[in-house]
Short mmCIF file of N, CA and C in Angstrom, two decimals:
data_model
loop_
_atom_site.label_atom_id
_atom_site.label_comp_id
_atom_site.label_asym_id
_atom_site.label_seq_id
_atom_site.Cartn_x
_atom_site.Cartn_y
_atom_site.Cartn_z
N ARG N 148 0.84 -1.18 0.00
CA ARG N 148 0.00 0.00 0.00
C ARG N 148 0.88 1.24 0.00
N LEU N 149 0.40 2.27 -0.65
CA LEU N 149 1.20 3.48 -0.79
C LEU N 149 1.33 4.27 0.50
N ASP N 150 0.50 3.97 1.48
CA ASP N 150 0.65 4.66 2.76
C ASP N 150 1.65 3.95 3.65
N ARG N 151 2.25 2.86 3.17
CA ARG N 151 3.25 2.11 3.93
C ARG N 151 4.48 1.84 3.08
N LEU N 152 4.97 2.86 2.43
CA LEU N 152 6.13 2.70 1.54
C LEU N 152 7.36 2.31 2.33
N LYS N 153 8.20 1.52 1.72
CA LYS N 153 9.46 1.10 2.34
C LYS N 153 10.47 2.22 2.27
N PRO N 154 11.26 2.41 3.31
CA PRO N 154 12.32 3.43 3.26
C PRO N 154 13.24 3.16 2.06
N GLY N 155 13.51 4.18 1.30
CA GLY N 155 14.37 4.05 0.13
C GLY N 155 13.65 3.55 -1.11
N GLY N 156 12.36 3.22 -0.99
CA GLY N 156 11.58 2.75 -2.13
C GLY N 156 11.01 3.91 -2.93
N GLU N 157 10.26 3.59 -3.96
CA GLU N 157 9.65 4.62 -4.79
C GLU N 157 8.58 5.38 -4.02
N THR N 158 8.47 6.66 -4.31
CA THR N 158 7.39 7.47 -3.76
C THR N 158 6.15 7.28 -4.64
N ALA N 159 5.01 7.72 -4.14
CA ALA N 159 3.78 7.65 -4.94
C ALA N 159 3.95 8.45 -6.23
N ALA N 160 4.62 9.58 -6.17
CA ALA N 160 4.84 10.40 -7.37
C ALA N 160 5.71 9.66 -8.38
N GLN N 161 6.73 8.96 -7.91
CA GLN N 161 7.59 8.20 -8.82
C GLN N 161 6.83 7.04 -9.46
N ILE N 162 6.00 6.38 -8.67
CA ILE N 162 5.18 5.29 -9.21
C ILE N 162 4.23 5.84 -10.27
N SER N 163 3.59 6.96 -9.96
CA SER N 163 2.67 7.59 -10.89
C SER N 163 3.38 7.96 -12.19
N ASP N 164 4.55 8.55 -12.09
CA ASP N 164 5.31 8.93 -13.28
C ASP N 164 5.66 7.71 -14.13
N ARG N 165 6.06 6.62 -13.47
CA ARG N 165 6.42 5.40 -14.19
C ARG N 165 5.20 4.82 -14.91
N ILE N 166 4.07 4.78 -14.22
CA ILE N 166 2.85 4.26 -14.84
C ILE N 166 2.39 5.17 -15.97
N ASP N 167 2.49 6.48 -15.78
CA ASP N 167 2.09 7.41 -16.84
C ASP N 167 2.92 7.22 -18.10
N ARG N 168 4.21 6.96 -17.94
CA ARG N 168 5.07 6.69 -19.11
C ARG N 168 4.61 5.41 -19.82
N LEU N 169 4.32 4.39 -19.03
CA LEU N 169 3.84 3.13 -19.59
C LEU N 169 2.54 3.36 -20.35
N LEU N 170 1.58 4.04 -19.72
CA LEU N 170 0.29 4.27 -20.36
C LEU N 170 0.42 5.13 -21.61
N GLY N 171 1.35 6.07 -21.59
CA GLY N 171 1.58 6.89 -22.78
C GLY N 171 2.01 6.05 -23.96
N SER N 172 2.89 5.10 -23.72
CA SER N 172 3.35 4.24 -24.82
C SER N 172 2.24 3.28 -25.25
N LEU N 173 1.41 2.84 -24.32
CA LEU N 173 0.33 1.92 -24.67
C LEU N 173 -0.78 2.63 -25.43
N ARG N 174 -1.06 3.87 -25.08
CA ARG N 174 -2.13 4.61 -25.78
C ARG N 174 -1.82 4.74 -27.27
N ALA N 175 -0.57 4.92 -27.62
CA ALA N 175 -0.19 5.01 -29.04
C ALA N 175 -0.50 3.69 -29.74
N ARG N 176 -0.23 2.58 -29.10
CA ARG N 176 -0.54 1.27 -29.68
C ARG N 176 -2.04 1.06 -29.78
N ILE N 177 -2.77 1.48 -28.77
CA ILE N 177 -4.23 1.32 -28.78
C ILE N 177 -4.85 2.14 -29.90
N ARG N 178 -4.38 3.39 -30.05
CA ARG N 178 -4.89 4.25 -31.13
C ARG N 178 -4.63 3.64 -32.50
N ALA N 179 -3.54 2.88 -32.62
CA ALA N 179 -3.21 2.23 -33.89
C ALA N 179 -3.89 0.86 -34.01
N ASN N 180 -4.83 0.57 -33.11
CA ASN N 180 -5.58 -0.69 -33.12
C ASN N 180 -4.71 -1.92 -32.90
N HIS N 181 -3.63 -1.78 -32.16
CA HIS N 181 -2.80 -2.92 -31.79
C HIS N 181 -3.27 -3.44 -30.43
N PRO N 182 -3.44 -4.74 -30.30
CA PRO N 182 -3.85 -5.27 -29.00
C PRO N 182 -2.74 -5.10 -27.96
N VAL N 183 -3.14 -4.91 -26.72
CA VAL N 183 -2.20 -4.71 -25.63
C VAL N 183 -2.59 -5.62 -24.47
N LEU N 184 -1.64 -6.36 -23.95
CA LEU N 184 -1.85 -7.18 -22.76
C LEU N 184 -0.80 -6.80 -21.73
N LEU N 185 -1.22 -6.68 -20.49
CA LEU N 185 -0.30 -6.42 -19.39
C LEU N 185 -0.43 -7.53 -18.37
N PHE N 186 0.68 -7.92 -17.81
CA PHE N 186 0.69 -8.91 -16.75
C PHE N 186 1.41 -8.29 -15.56
N SER N 187 0.79 -8.34 -14.40
CA SER N 187 1.39 -7.72 -13.23
C SER N 187 0.74 -8.27 -11.98
N HIS N 188 1.24 -7.83 -10.84
CA HIS N 188 0.63 -8.23 -9.57
C HIS N 188 -0.50 -7.26 -9.22
N GLY N 189 -1.33 -7.63 -8.27
CA GLY N 189 -2.54 -6.89 -7.95
C GLY N 189 -2.34 -5.43 -7.61
N HIS N 190 -1.33 -5.11 -6.78
CA HIS N 190 -1.12 -3.72 -6.39
C HIS N 190 -0.80 -2.85 -7.60
N ALA N 191 0.06 -3.35 -8.46
CA ALA N 191 0.41 -2.57 -9.66
C ALA N 191 -0.79 -2.43 -10.58
N CYS N 192 -1.58 -3.48 -10.72
CA CYS N 192 -2.78 -3.40 -11.58
C CYS N 192 -3.75 -2.34 -11.07
N ARG N 193 -3.92 -2.27 -9.77
CA ARG N 193 -4.82 -1.27 -9.21
C ARG N 193 -4.28 0.14 -9.42
N ALA N 194 -2.97 0.31 -9.28
CA ALA N 194 -2.36 1.62 -9.52
C ALA N 194 -2.49 2.01 -10.99
N ILE N 195 -2.31 1.05 -11.89
CA ILE N 195 -2.46 1.31 -13.32
C ILE N 195 -3.90 1.69 -13.63
N ALA N 196 -4.86 1.00 -13.05
CA ALA N 196 -6.27 1.33 -13.27
C ALA N 196 -6.56 2.76 -12.80
N ALA N 197 -6.03 3.12 -11.64
CA ALA N 197 -6.25 4.48 -11.13
C ALA N 197 -5.71 5.52 -12.10
N ARG N 198 -4.49 5.33 -12.58
CA ARG N 198 -3.90 6.30 -13.51
C ARG N 198 -4.64 6.30 -14.84
N TRP N 199 -5.10 5.15 -15.32
CA TRP N 199 -5.87 5.07 -16.55
C TRP N 199 -7.12 5.94 -16.44
N LEU N 200 -7.69 5.97 -15.23
CA LEU N 200 -8.90 6.76 -14.98
C LEU N 200 -8.59 8.20 -14.58
N GLY N 201 -7.30 8.56 -14.56
CA GLY N 201 -6.90 9.92 -14.22
C GLY N 201 -6.88 10.21 -12.73
N GLU N 202 -6.91 9.17 -11.93
CA GLU N 202 -6.90 9.31 -10.47
C GLU N 202 -5.48 9.13 -9.94
N PRO N 203 -5.21 9.61 -8.72
CA PRO N 203 -3.90 9.35 -8.11
C PRO N 203 -3.72 7.85 -7.85
N VAL N 204 -2.48 7.39 -7.91
CA VAL N 204 -2.22 5.97 -7.68
C VAL N 204 -2.74 5.51 -6.32
N SER N 205 -2.78 6.38 -5.36
CA SER N 205 -3.25 6.00 -4.02
C SER N 205 -4.70 5.54 -4.03
N LEU N 206 -5.48 5.98 -5.00
CA LEU N 206 -6.88 5.55 -5.08
C LEU N 206 -7.02 4.16 -5.69
N GLY N 207 -5.93 3.59 -6.17
CA GLY N 207 -5.97 2.23 -6.68
C GLY N 207 -6.45 1.25 -5.63
N ARG N 208 -6.27 1.57 -4.38
CA ARG N 208 -6.71 0.69 -3.29
C ARG N 208 -8.22 0.50 -3.30
N LEU N 209 -8.95 1.38 -3.96
CA LEU N 209 -10.41 1.29 -3.99
C LEU N 209 -10.93 0.33 -5.06
N TYR N 210 -10.06 -0.11 -5.96
CA TYR N 210 -10.48 -0.96 -7.06
C TYR N 210 -10.25 -2.42 -6.72
N THR N 211 -11.20 -3.25 -7.08
CA THR N 211 -11.08 -4.67 -6.86
C THR N 211 -10.69 -5.33 -8.17
N LEU N 212 -9.45 -5.71 -8.25
CA LEU N 212 -8.94 -6.43 -9.42
C LEU N 212 -8.37 -7.74 -8.89
N GLY N 213 -9.02 -8.83 -9.20
CA GLY N 213 -8.66 -10.11 -8.61
C GLY N 213 -7.31 -10.64 -9.03
N THR N 214 -6.72 -11.41 -8.14
CA THR N 214 -5.47 -12.10 -8.42
C THR N 214 -5.72 -13.14 -9.51
N ALA N 215 -4.82 -13.21 -10.47
CA ALA N 215 -4.91 -14.14 -11.58
C ALA N 215 -6.22 -13.96 -12.36
N GLY N 216 -6.69 -12.75 -12.41
CA GLY N 216 -7.92 -12.46 -13.12
C GLY N 216 -7.64 -11.73 -14.42
N VAL N 217 -8.67 -11.61 -15.22
CA VAL N 217 -8.61 -10.86 -16.46
C VAL N 217 -9.41 -9.58 -16.25
N CYS N 218 -8.78 -8.45 -16.49
CA CYS N 218 -9.43 -7.16 -16.29
C CYS N 218 -9.30 -6.36 -17.57
N GLY N 219 -10.30 -5.61 -17.90
CA GLY N 219 -10.26 -4.78 -19.09
C GLY N 219 -10.36 -3.32 -18.72
N LEU N 220 -9.53 -2.49 -19.36
CA LEU N 220 -9.59 -1.04 -19.15
C LEU N 220 -9.97 -0.39 -20.47
#
């Protein structure tokens, strides 16, 4: 959880920046009608969903994305 970051680990802003760069590159592929698949762990998926929706990564905790599940954005 982003409210329990490890000392020396990424900040919420750094995580957000990293996800925004990823989503920027994926949006170009999506606009070109190229399929995109992402594989990740639950916390990262929730943070990605939050940024996809324009929300802060900290709000990813509000989304239920199941482990080993298929989710569509």
